PDB file of C-alpha atoms in Angstrom:
ATOM      1  CA  SER S 293      22.180 -21.333  12.921  1.00 45.00           C
ATOM      2  CA  ASP S 294      24.675 -24.135  13.546  1.00 43.00           C
ATOM      3  CA  VAL S 295      22.124 -26.706  12.412  1.00 38.00           C
ATOM      4  CA  TYR S 296      21.601 -24.803   9.163  1.00 41.00           C
ATOM      5  CA  LYS S 297      25.377 -24.500   8.603  1.00 40.00           C
ATOM      6  CA  ARG S 298      25.746 -28.240   9.048  1.00 36.00           C
ATOM      7  CA  GLN S 299      23.033 -28.757   6.430  1.00 41.00           C
ATOM      8  CA  VAL S 300      24.839 -26.620   3.850  1.00 41.00           C
ATOM      9  CA  LEU S 301      27.409 -28.920   2.301  1.00 40.00           C
ATOM     10  CA  THR S 302      29.846 -27.993  -0.432  1.00 39.00           C
ATOM     11  CA  ALA S 303      30.114 -30.796  -2.940  1.00 39.00           C
ATOM     12  CA  ALA S 304      33.593 -31.559  -4.206  1.00 36.00           C
ATOM     13  CA  CYS S 305      32.223 -32.793  -7.496  1.00 40.00           C
ATOM     14  CA  GLY S 306      29.023 -32.568  -9.513  1.00 43.00           C
ATOM     15  CA  HIS S 307      25.899 -34.548  -8.806  1.00 47.00           C
ATOM     16  CA  GLU S 308      26.220 -36.259 -12.160  1.00 48.00           C
ATOM     17  CA  GLY S 309      22.598 -35.636 -13.128  1.00 55.00           C
ATOM     18  CA  ASP S 310      21.251 -37.182  -9.908  1.00 75.00           C
ATOM     19  CA  PHE S 311      18.299 -34.814  -9.473  1.00 82.00           C
ATOM     20  CA  ASP S 312      14.511 -34.858  -9.710  1.00 86.00           C
ATOM     21  CA  ALA S 313      13.987 -31.369 -11.146  1.00 88.00           C
ATOM     22  CA  THR S 314      15.836 -28.198 -12.008  1.00 88.00           C
ATOM     23  CA  GLY S 315      15.050 -24.502 -12.097  1.00 90.00           C
ATOM     24  CA  THR S 316      16.380 -21.051 -11.323  1.00 91.00           C
ATOM     25  CA  PHE S 317      16.380 -18.979  -8.175  1.00 94.00           C
ATOM     26  CA  GLU S 318      13.919 -16.091  -7.950  1.00 93.00           C
ATOM     27  CA  ALA S 319      12.910 -13.470  -5.411  1.00 93.00           C
ATOM     28  CA  THR S 320       9.937 -11.192  -4.858  1.00 88.00           C
ATOM     29  CA  GLU S 321      10.676  -8.182  -7.051  1.00 92.00           C
ATOM     30  CA  VAL S 322       8.835  -4.865  -6.805  1.00 94.00           C
ATOM     31  CA  VAL S 323       9.093  -2.086  -9.393  1.00 96.00           C
ATOM     32  CA  VAL S 324       8.702   1.269  -7.638  1.00 96.00           C
ATOM     33  CA  SER S 325       7.068   3.838  -9.925  1.00 96.00           C
ATOM     34  CA  ALA S 326       6.524   7.583  -9.583  1.00 94.00           C
ATOM     35  CA  GLU S 327       3.143   8.527  -8.085  1.00 91.00           C
ATOM     36  CA  ALA S 328       3.486  12.224  -8.977  1.00 88.00           C
ATOM     37  CA  ALA S 329       4.657  14.227 -11.965  1.00 88.00           C
ATOM     38  CA  GLY S 330       7.530  16.688 -11.677  1.00 88.00           C
ATOM     39  CA  ARG S 331      11.290  17.046 -11.532  1.00 90.00           C
ATOM     40  CA  ILE S 332      13.173  14.532  -9.398  1.00 92.00           C
ATOM     41  CA  LEU S 333      14.856  16.676  -6.747  1.00 89.00           C
ATOM     42  CA  ARG S 334      16.632  13.855  -4.951  1.00 91.00           C
ATOM     43  CA  PHE S 335      17.171  10.153  -5.605  1.00 95.00           C
ATOM     44  CA  ASP S 336      19.707   8.608  -3.228  1.00 94.00           C
ATOM     45  CA  ALA S 337      19.184   4.897  -3.913  1.00 93.00           C
ATOM     46  CA  GLU S 338      21.947   3.074  -5.776  1.00 94.00           C
ATOM     47  CA  GLU S 339      22.052  -0.451  -7.170  1.00 94.00           C
ATOM     48  CA  GLY S 340      23.039  -2.858  -4.408  1.00 92.00           C
ATOM     49  CA  ASP S 341      21.748  -0.639  -1.578  1.00 94.00           C
ATOM     50  CA  LEU S 342      19.798  -2.341   1.201  1.00 93.00           C
ATOM     51  CA  LEU S 343      16.511  -0.549   1.913  1.00 94.00           C
ATOM     52  CA  THR S 344      14.004  -0.959   4.713  1.00 94.00           C
ATOM     53  CA  ALA S 345      10.261  -0.937   4.060  1.00 93.00           C
ATOM     54  CA  GLY S 346       8.883   2.606   4.147  1.00 93.00           C
ATOM     55  CA  SER S 347      12.271   4.300   3.884  1.00 93.00           C
ATOM     56  CA  GLN S 348      12.334   7.440   1.715  1.00 94.00           C
ATOM     57  CA  VAL S 349      15.134   7.504  -0.853  1.00 95.00           C
ATOM     58  CA  GLY S 350      14.087  10.465  -2.969  1.00 92.00           C
ATOM     59  CA  ALA S 351      11.604  13.225  -3.671  1.00 90.00           C
ATOM     60  CA  ILE S 352       9.771  14.728  -6.629  1.00 89.00           C
ATOM     61  CA  ASP S 353       9.263  18.506  -6.775  1.00 88.00           C
ATOM     62  CA  SER S 354       6.187  19.413  -4.712  1.00 78.00           C
ATOM     63  CA  VAL S 355       6.641  23.202  -4.426  1.00 78.00           C
ATOM     64  CA  GLN S 356       3.289  24.002  -6.081  1.00 79.00           C
ATOM     65  CA  LEU S 357       1.509  21.555  -3.795  1.00 74.00           C
ATOM     66  CA  TYR S 358       3.241  23.072  -0.777  1.00 76.00           C
ATOM     67  CA  LEU S 359       2.127  26.572  -1.799  1.00 77.00           C
ATOM     68  CA  ARG S 360      -1.446  25.312  -2.146  1.00 74.00           C
ATOM     69  CA  LYS S 361      -1.171  23.804   1.316  1.00 71.00           C
ATOM     70  CA  LEU S 362      -0.078  27.169   2.769  1.00 76.00           C
ATOM     71  CA  GLN S 363      -3.018  28.836   1.026  1.00 77.00           C
ATOM     72  CA  LEU S 364      -5.422  26.319   2.541  1.00 69.00           C
ATOM     73  CA  GLU S 365      -3.900  26.850   5.972  1.00 70.00           C
ATOM     74  CA  ARG S 366      -4.516  30.586   5.633  1.00 74.00           C
ATOM     75  CA  SER S 367      -8.112  29.885   4.582  1.00 70.00           C
ATOM     76  CA  ALA S 368      -8.547  27.626   7.592  1.00 66.00           C
ATOM     77  CA  ALA S 369      -7.204  30.343   9.889  1.00 70.00           C
ATOM     78  CA  SER S 370      -9.684  32.784   8.352  1.00 68.00           C
ATOM     79  CA  VAL S 371     -12.584  30.408   8.950  1.00 62.00           C
ATOM     80  CA  ARG S 372     -11.488  29.833  12.528  1.00 62.00           C
ATOM     81  CA  SER S 373     -11.306  33.591  13.137  1.00 65.00           C
ATOM     82  CA  ASN S 374     -14.879  33.976  11.793  1.00 60.00           C
ATOM     83  CA  ARG S 375     -16.283  31.178  13.909  1.00 59.00           C
ATOM     84  CA  PRO S 376     -16.902  33.409  17.001  1.00 54.00           C
ATOM     85  CA  ASP S 377     -19.193  35.633  14.853  1.00 63.00           C
ATOM     86  CA  ILE S 378     -21.095  32.569  13.632  1.00 66.00           C
ATOM     87  CA  ALA S 379     -21.296  31.276  17.203  1.00 68.00           C
ATOM     88  CA  LYS S 380     -22.811  34.636  18.263  1.00 74.00           C
ATOM     89  CA  GLN S 381     -25.328  34.435  15.432  1.00 74.00           C
ATOM     90  CA  VAL S 382     -26.276  30.916  16.489  1.00 81.00           C
ATOM     91  CA  ALA S 383     -26.640  31.963  20.145  1.00 84.00           C
ATOM     92  CA  SER S 384     -28.813  34.947  19.163  1.00 84.00           C
ATOM     93  CA  LEU S 385     -31.085  32.793  17.000  1.00 86.00           C
ATOM     94  CA  ARG S 386     -31.472  30.178  19.723  1.00 88.00           C
ATOM     95  CA  GLU S 387     -32.355  32.916  22.211  1.00 88.00           C
ATOM     96  CA  GLN S 388     -35.008  34.287  19.839  1.00 90.00           C
ATOM     97  CA  ILE S 389     -36.416  30.785  19.320  1.00 89.00           C
ATOM     98  CA  ALA S 390     -36.614  30.222  23.085  1.00 90.00           C
ATOM     99  CA  LYS S 391     -38.503  33.536  23.548  1.00 91.00           C
ATOM    100  CA  GLN S 392     -40.933  32.705  20.729  1.00 89.00           C
ATOM    101  CA  GLN S 393     -41.580  29.269  22.228  1.00 90.00           C
ATOM    102  CA  THR S 394     -42.364  30.899  25.581  1.00 89.00           C
ATOM    103  CA  GLU S 395     -44.666  33.404  23.847  1.00 87.00           C
ATOM    104  CA  ARG S 396     -46.373  30.559  21.961  1.00 88.00           C
ATOM    105  CA  ARG S 397     -47.194  28.750  25.214  1.00 89.00           C
ATOM    106  CA  ARG S 398     -48.614  31.993  26.658  1.00 87.00           C
ATOM    107  CA  VAL S 399     -50.767  32.673  23.581  1.00 86.00           C
ATOM    108  CA  GLU S 400     -51.900  29.033  23.524  1.00 86.00           C
ATOM    109  CA  ASN S 401     -53.176  29.360  27.098  1.00 85.00           C
ATOM    110  CA  LEU S 402     -54.885  32.660  26.280  1.00 86.00           C
ATOM    111  CA  LEU S 403     -56.519  31.022  23.247  1.00 83.00           C
ATOM    112  CA  LYS S 404     -58.038  28.357  25.494  1.00 84.00           C
ATOM    113  CA  ASP S 405     -59.598  31.129  27.611  1.00 80.00           C
ATOM    114  CA  GLY S 406     -60.768  32.999  24.513  1.00 81.00           C
ATOM    115  CA  ALA S 407     -58.391  35.910  25.183  1.00 81.00           C
ATOM    116  CA  ALA S 408     -56.304  35.410  22.001  1.00 82.00           C
ATOM    117  CA  THR S 409     -56.951  34.595  18.356  1.00 85.00           C
ATOM    118  CA  THR S 410     -55.858  31.656  16.206  1.00 86.00           C
ATOM    119  CA  LYS S 411     -54.035  34.108  13.911  1.00 88.00           C
ATOM    120  CA  GLN S 412     -51.778  35.184  16.779  1.00 88.00           C
ATOM    121  CA  LEU S 413     -50.765  31.559  17.311  1.00 85.00           C
ATOM    122  CA  ASP S 414     -50.252  31.007  13.566  1.00 87.00           C
ATOM    123  CA  ASP S 415     -48.035  34.099  13.366  1.00 87.00           C
ATOM    124  CA  ILE S 416     -45.838  32.795  16.181  1.00 88.00           C
ATOM    125  CA  ASP S 417     -45.581  29.342  14.501  1.00 87.00           C
ATOM    126  CA  ALA S 418     -44.554  31.017  11.238  1.00 89.00           C
ATOM    127  CA  GLN S 419     -41.908  33.059  13.055  1.00 89.00           C
ATOM    128  CA  LEU S 420     -40.559  29.932  14.781  1.00 89.00           C
ATOM    129  CA  LYS S 421     -40.306  28.191  11.407  1.00 91.00           C
ATOM    130  CA  VAL S 422     -38.333  31.120   9.937  1.00 88.00           C
ATOM    131  CA  LEU S 423     -35.963  31.225  12.916  1.00 87.00           C
ATOM    132  CA  GLY S 424     -35.483  27.435  12.746  1.00 87.00           C
ATOM    133  CA  SER S 425     -34.567  27.659   9.055  1.00 87.00           C
ATOM    134  CA  GLN S 426     -32.089  30.478   9.759  1.00 86.00           C
ATOM    135  CA  LEU S 427     -30.474  28.410  12.526  1.00 85.00           C
ATOM    136  CA  ASP S 428     -30.137  25.327  10.294  1.00 84.00           C
ATOM    137  CA  ALA S 429     -28.640  27.425   7.474  1.00 83.00           C
ATOM    138  CA  THR S 430     -26.106  29.077   9.787  1.00 79.00           C
ATOM    139  CA  LEU S 431     -25.025  25.744  11.287  1.00 78.00           C
ATOM    140  CA  SER S 432     -24.804  24.168   7.814  1.00 78.00           C
ATOM    141  CA  THR S 433     -22.581  27.000   6.571  1.00 75.00           C
ATOM    142  CA  LEU S 434     -20.269  26.547   9.548  1.00 71.00           C
ATOM    143  CA  ARG S 435     -20.026  22.778   9.043  1.00 69.00           C
ATOM    144  CA  ASN S 436     -19.576  22.984   5.262  1.00 71.00           C
ATOM    145  CA  ASN S 437     -16.788  25.579   5.453  1.00 68.00           C
ATOM    146  CA  ALA S 438     -14.871  23.536   8.001  1.00 65.00           C
ATOM    147  CA  ALA S 439     -15.441  20.249   6.152  1.00 67.00           C
ATOM    148  CA  SER S 440     -14.394  21.723   2.798  1.00 69.00           C
ATOM    149  CA  ILE S 441     -11.096  23.034   4.147  1.00 66.00           C
ATOM    150  CA  ASP S 442     -10.377  19.806   6.052  1.00 67.00           C
ATOM    151  CA  GLU S 443     -11.097  17.745   2.934  1.00 68.00           C
ATOM    152  CA  ASN S 444      -8.888  19.909   0.710  1.00 68.00           C
ATOM    153  CA  SER S 445      -6.084  19.884   3.278  1.00 67.00           C
ATOM    154  CA  SER S 446      -6.278  16.092   3.503  1.00 71.00           C
ATOM    155  CA  SER S 447      -6.192  15.812  -0.300  1.00 74.00           C
ATOM    156  CA  ILE S 448      -3.102  18.042  -0.512  1.00 72.00           C
ATOM    157  CA  GLU S 449      -1.364  16.011   2.204  1.00 76.00           C
ATOM    158  CA  VAL S 450      -2.008  12.836   0.192  1.00 79.00           C
ATOM    159  CA  GLN S 451      -0.629  14.433  -2.967  1.00 81.00           C
ATOM    160  CA  ILE S 452       2.465  15.712  -1.157  1.00 81.00           C
ATOM    161  CA  GLY S 453       2.977  12.207   0.254  1.00 83.00           C
ATOM    162  CA  LYS S 454       2.977  10.838  -3.291  1.00 86.00           C
ATOM    163  CA  CYS S 455       5.958  13.089  -4.095  1.00 87.00           C
ATOM    164  CA  ARG S 456       8.100  10.950  -1.785  1.00 90.00           C
ATOM    165  CA  ILE S 457      10.016   8.066  -3.393  1.00 94.00           C
ATOM    166  CA  VAL S 458       9.657   5.210  -0.918  1.00 95.00           C
ATOM    167  CA  SER S 459      10.543   1.520  -0.950  1.00 94.00           C
ATOM    168  CA  PRO S 460       7.411  -0.529  -0.126  1.00 94.00           C
ATOM    169  CA  ILE S 461       9.463  -3.556   0.954  1.00 93.00           C
ATOM    170  CA  SER S 462      12.735  -4.287   2.695  1.00 93.00           C
ATOM    171  CA  GLY S 463      15.222  -5.463   0.115  1.00 93.00           C
ATOM    172  CA  THR S 464      18.080  -4.784  -2.262  1.00 93.00           C
ATOM    173  CA  VAL S 465      17.992  -2.298  -5.138  1.00 95.00           C
ATOM    174  CA  LEU S 466      18.422  -4.396  -8.292  1.00 94.00           C
ATOM    175  CA  ALA S 467      18.079  -1.594 -10.837  1.00 95.00           C
ATOM    176  CA  LYS S 468      17.699   2.182 -10.900  1.00 96.00           C
ATOM    177  CA  TYR S 469      15.815   3.817 -13.777  1.00 96.00           C
ATOM    178  CA  GLY S 470      16.011   7.520 -12.924  1.00 94.00           C
ATOM    179  CA  GLU S 471      18.336  10.223 -11.637  1.00 95.00           C
ATOM    180  CA  ALA S 472      17.961  13.543  -9.841  1.00 93.00           C
ATOM    181  CA  GLY S 473      17.172  16.327 -12.291  1.00 92.00           C
ATOM    182  CA  GLU S 474      15.122  14.170 -14.640  1.00 93.00           C
ATOM    183  CA  LEU S 475      11.402  14.668 -15.155  1.00 91.00           C
ATOM    184  CA  ALA S 476       9.138  12.017 -13.701  1.00 91.00           C
ATOM    185  CA  SER S 477       5.647  11.216 -14.905  1.00 92.00           C
ATOM    186  CA  VAL S 478       2.999   9.291 -12.998  1.00 91.00           C
ATOM    187  CA  GLY S 479       3.676   5.584 -13.454  1.00 94.00           C
ATOM    188  CA  ARG S 480       7.274   5.957 -14.647  1.00 95.00           C
ATOM    189  CA  PRO S 481       9.440   3.148 -13.155  1.00 96.00           C
ATOM    190  CA  LEU S 482      12.145   4.531 -10.878  1.00 96.00           C
ATOM    191  CA  MET S 483      13.775   1.447  -9.374  1.00 97.00           C
ATOM    192  CA  LYS S 484      13.406  -2.290  -8.851  1.00 96.00           C
ATOM    193  CA  VAL S 485      13.739  -3.745  -5.345  1.00 96.00           C
ATOM    194  CA  ALA S 486      13.884  -7.427  -4.358  1.00 94.00           C
ATOM    195  CA  ASP S 487      13.873  -9.201  -1.022  1.00 91.00           C
ATOM    196  CA  LEU S 488      16.965 -11.398  -1.428  1.00 91.00           C
ATOM    197  CA  ASP S 489      16.671 -12.828   2.084  1.00 87.00           C
ATOM    198  CA  ARG S 490      13.511 -14.655   1.006  1.00 85.00           C
ATOM    199  CA  ILE S 491      14.705 -16.388  -2.123  1.00 92.00           C
ATOM    200  CA  TYR S 492      13.155 -19.451  -3.698  1.00 94.00           C
ATOM    201  CA  LEU S 493      13.854 -21.931  -6.470  1.00 94.00           C
ATOM    202  CA  ARG S 494      11.176 -22.239  -9.143  1.00 93.00           C
ATOM    203  CA  ALA S 495      11.553 -25.837 -10.268  1.00 92.00           C
ATOM    204  CA  TYR S 496       9.463 -27.901 -12.689  1.00 90.00           C
ATOM    205  CA  PHE S 497       8.181 -31.411 -12.012  1.00 90.00           C
ATOM    206  CA  THR S 498       6.388 -33.895 -14.259  1.00 87.00           C
ATOM    207  CA  SER S 499       2.851 -35.119 -13.489  1.00 85.00           C
ATOM    208  CA  ASP S 500       4.332 -38.487 -12.438  1.00 85.00           C
ATOM    209  CA  GLN S 501       6.250 -36.715  -9.665  1.00 89.00           C
ATOM    210  CA  LEU S 502       3.266 -34.792  -8.222  1.00 87.00           C
ATOM    211  CA  SER S 503       2.322 -37.676  -5.936  1.00 85.00           C
ATOM    212  CA  GLU S 504       5.723 -37.276  -4.247  1.00 89.00           C
ATOM    213  CA  LEU S 505       5.174 -33.566  -3.519  1.00 89.00           C
ATOM    214  CA  GLU S 506       3.255 -31.814  -0.764  1.00 90.00           C
ATOM    215  CA  LEU S 507       3.250 -28.318   0.752  1.00 91.00           C
ATOM    216  CA  GLY S 508       5.717 -27.904   3.606  1.00 90.00           C
ATOM    217  CA  GLN S 509       7.802 -30.854   2.436  1.00 92.00           C
ATOM    218  CA  THR S 510      11.530 -30.561   3.015  1.00 91.00           C
ATOM    219  CA  VAL S 511      13.787 -31.221   0.010  1.00 93.00           C
ATOM    220  CA  THR S 512      17.437 -30.757  -0.885  1.00 92.00           C
ATOM    221  CA  VAL S 513      18.252 -27.873  -3.213  1.00 93.00           C
ATOM    222  CA  THR S 514      21.637 -27.778  -4.929  1.00 91.00           C
ATOM    223  CA  ALA S 515      22.876 -24.428  -6.178  1.00 91.00           C
ATOM    224  CA  ASP S 516      25.256 -24.607  -9.125  1.00 87.00           C
ATOM    225  CA  PHE S 517      27.937 -21.899  -8.938  1.00 86.00           C
ATOM    226  CA  GLY S 518      29.712 -23.137 -12.053  1.00 79.00           C
ATOM    227  CA  GLY S 519      32.414 -25.707 -12.656  1.00 77.00           C
ATOM    228  CA  ASP S 520      32.429 -28.313  -9.897  1.00 80.00           C
ATOM    229  CA  ARG S 521      31.301 -25.808  -7.242  1.00 87.00           C
ATOM    230  CA  GLN S 522      27.905 -26.892  -5.953  1.00 87.00           C
ATOM    231  CA  VAL S 523      26.303 -26.219  -2.587  1.00 89.00           C
ATOM    232  CA  ASP S 524      23.411 -28.088  -0.966  1.00 91.00           C
ATOM    233  CA  TYR S 525      20.727 -26.160   0.912  1.00 93.00           C
ATOM    234  CA  PRO S 526      17.648 -27.379   2.785  1.00 94.00           C
ATOM    235  CA  GLY S 527      14.481 -26.187   1.031  1.00 93.00           C
ATOM    236  CA  ARG S 528      10.766 -26.207   1.811  1.00 95.00           C
ATOM    237  CA  ILE S 529       7.968 -26.496  -0.772  1.00 93.00           C
ATOM    238  CA  THR S 530       5.694 -23.448  -0.389  1.00 92.00           C
ATOM    239  CA  TRP S 531       3.618 -23.574  -3.587  1.00 92.00           C
ATOM    240  CA  ILE S 532       2.608 -26.120  -6.210  1.00 90.00           C
ATOM    241  CA  ALA S 533       0.976 -24.946  -9.440  1.00 90.00           C
ATOM    242  CA  SER S 534      -2.595 -26.119  -9.992  1.00 86.00           C
ATOM    243  CA  GLU S 535      -2.190 -26.101 -13.782  1.00 85.00           C
ATOM    244  CA  SER S 536       0.459 -27.602 -16.014  1.00 83.00           C
ATOM    245  CA  GLU S 537       2.532 -25.687 -18.560  1.00 81.00           C
ATOM    246  CA  PHE S 538       4.949 -26.530 -21.319  1.00 79.00           C
ATOM    247  CA  THR S 539       8.503 -27.195 -20.191  1.00 69.00           C
ATOM    248  CA  PRO S 540      10.625 -24.003 -20.475  1.00 71.00           C
ATOM    249  CA  LYS S 541      13.465 -24.565 -22.975  1.00 61.00           C
ATOM    250  CA  THR S 542      16.114 -23.855 -20.355  1.00 61.00           C
ATOM    251  CA  ILE S 543      14.762 -26.415 -17.899  1.00 64.00           C
ATOM    252  CA  GLN S 544      15.551 -30.104 -17.676  1.00 58.00           C
ATOM    253  CA  THR S 545      13.325 -32.701 -16.035  1.00 58.00           C
ATOM    254  CA  ARG S 546      13.992 -36.244 -14.953  1.00 56.00           C
ATOM    255  CA  SER S 547      12.124 -37.360 -18.053  1.00 56.00           C
ATOM    256  CA  SER S 548      13.377 -35.406 -21.037  1.00 51.00           C
ATOM    257  CA  ARG S 549      10.353 -36.595 -23.019  1.00 48.00           C
ATOM    258  CA  ALA S 550       7.910 -34.818 -20.724  1.00 54.00           C
ATOM    259  CA  SER S 551       6.362 -31.792 -22.388  1.00 73.00           C
ATOM    260  CA  LEU S 552       3.927 -30.696 -19.666  1.00 83.00           C
ATOM    261  CA  VAL S 553       5.258 -29.870 -16.211  1.00 87.00           C
ATOM    262  CA  TYR S 554       4.100 -28.237 -12.970  1.00 90.00           C
ATOM    263  CA  ALA S 555       5.921 -25.277 -11.438  1.00 91.00           C
ATOM    264  CA  VAL S 556       6.869 -25.558  -7.771  1.00 94.00           C
ATOM    265  CA  LYS S 557       8.299 -22.886  -5.459  1.00 94.00           C
ATOM    266  CA  ILE S 558      10.871 -24.047  -2.926  1.00 94.00           C
ATOM    267  CA  ALA S 559      11.857 -21.547  -0.233  1.00 94.00           C
ATOM    268  CA  VAL S 560      15.558 -21.494   0.638  1.00 94.00           C
ATOM    269  CA  GLU S 561      17.358 -19.546   3.360  1.00 90.00           C
ATOM    270  CA  ASN S 562      19.867 -17.312   1.603  1.00 90.00           C
ATOM    271  CA  ASP S 563      23.330 -17.230   3.144  1.00 87.00           C
ATOM    272  CA  GLY S 564      24.290 -14.329   0.886  1.00 86.00           C
ATOM    273  CA  ARG S 565      25.614 -16.450  -1.962  1.00 90.00           C
ATOM    274  CA  LEU S 566      22.375 -17.224  -3.783  1.00 91.00           C
ATOM    275  CA  LYS S 567      21.547 -14.821  -6.610  1.00 90.00           C
ATOM    276  CA  ILE S 568      18.520 -14.320  -8.841  1.00 91.00           C
ATOM    277  CA  GLY S 569      18.813 -16.407 -12.005  1.00 89.00           C
ATOM    278  CA  LEU S 570      21.270 -18.894 -10.490  1.00 91.00           C
ATOM    279  CA  TYR S 571      20.720 -22.492 -11.679  1.00 90.00           C
ATOM    280  CA  GLY S 572      19.589 -25.060  -9.117  1.00 91.00           C
ATOM    281  CA  GLU S 573      18.633 -28.710  -8.811  1.00 91.00           C
ATOM    282  CA  VAL S 574      16.163 -30.454  -6.503  1.00 92.00           C
ATOM    283  CA  LYS S 575      16.466 -33.841  -4.879  1.00 89.00           C
ATOM    284  CA  LEU S 576      13.363 -35.251  -3.173  1.00 85.00           C
TER     285      LEU S 576
END
C-alpha cells in the first residue's frame, strides 16, 4: 500500500547504535518428509520455486499399491454380483419366519381350546429360533463382506495418497534433499519450504525493557543490508517469551552487561528484500 511504502524509509547512513534490541529475521519453515517408501518417480520442485499449499510436486512409486487397489475393486465387484443371491436367501428366510409366526398363532389358539399340544407350540418356537439365527448370520455375512472391502479400499487410498509429495504450506522452496530416481524411506526429508511473505524478526530484550513491550505494539524494525544500506519497516509484536534465556553470542542488547534476555517476535511485511538470517534492529 502507499501508506506502507511511505513507512519504508531508506537510511542514507547507519543508525549509529541507536536501537533497543537486535536479532535476525526468521520465517515459518516446514521440512517435507516422505510418507511412503519407494523410488522417487518425479520431483519437480526446485530451490526458489513458489509453491501453493496442497500442490503436488512429486510422486513416489505406488505401482504395488495400485495393483492391490485393482484387486480389491475386483473383489468388490464379485461381492456386489453375489448380493442378489444373498438378498434371495434373506427374502426366503423372512418368508419362512412369517409363515411360522402365522402357524404359531394358529396353534396357540388351538391350544387354548385343547385341540393342540404344548409340544407343537414348542416345536414351532424352536423352528422360529433357528430361522432367526440363520437370518442374522446371513445379514452379518453380507455386512461384514461389504465393510471389509470398503475398509481395505479406504486404507489403500490413504496409502496411495501418501505416495504424493505435497507442500503443506504456501511458500518458497529453501532446500531440496532428493531427486527423481533415488530411493525414499518413510521420514526421509525431501525439501524445506518457508513462507517468506510472513517473515518476522526474533529480537532479544532485557528484563528492564519488558515493561515497555506489549502484544500488538507497533515498533520500527531496521533491516541491515550491509555497508550503509539500511531500511526501516513498521513491525508489530506478536509474541513475547514467558521465560528468559542467555543472550545468544551473535546478539547485542542495549545493555551489553545483560546476560538474561527475553525473545520477542516482531512481524514485518516483506517487500521481497527481507531474507532469512538477515540482521535487524528494533527501535521502540
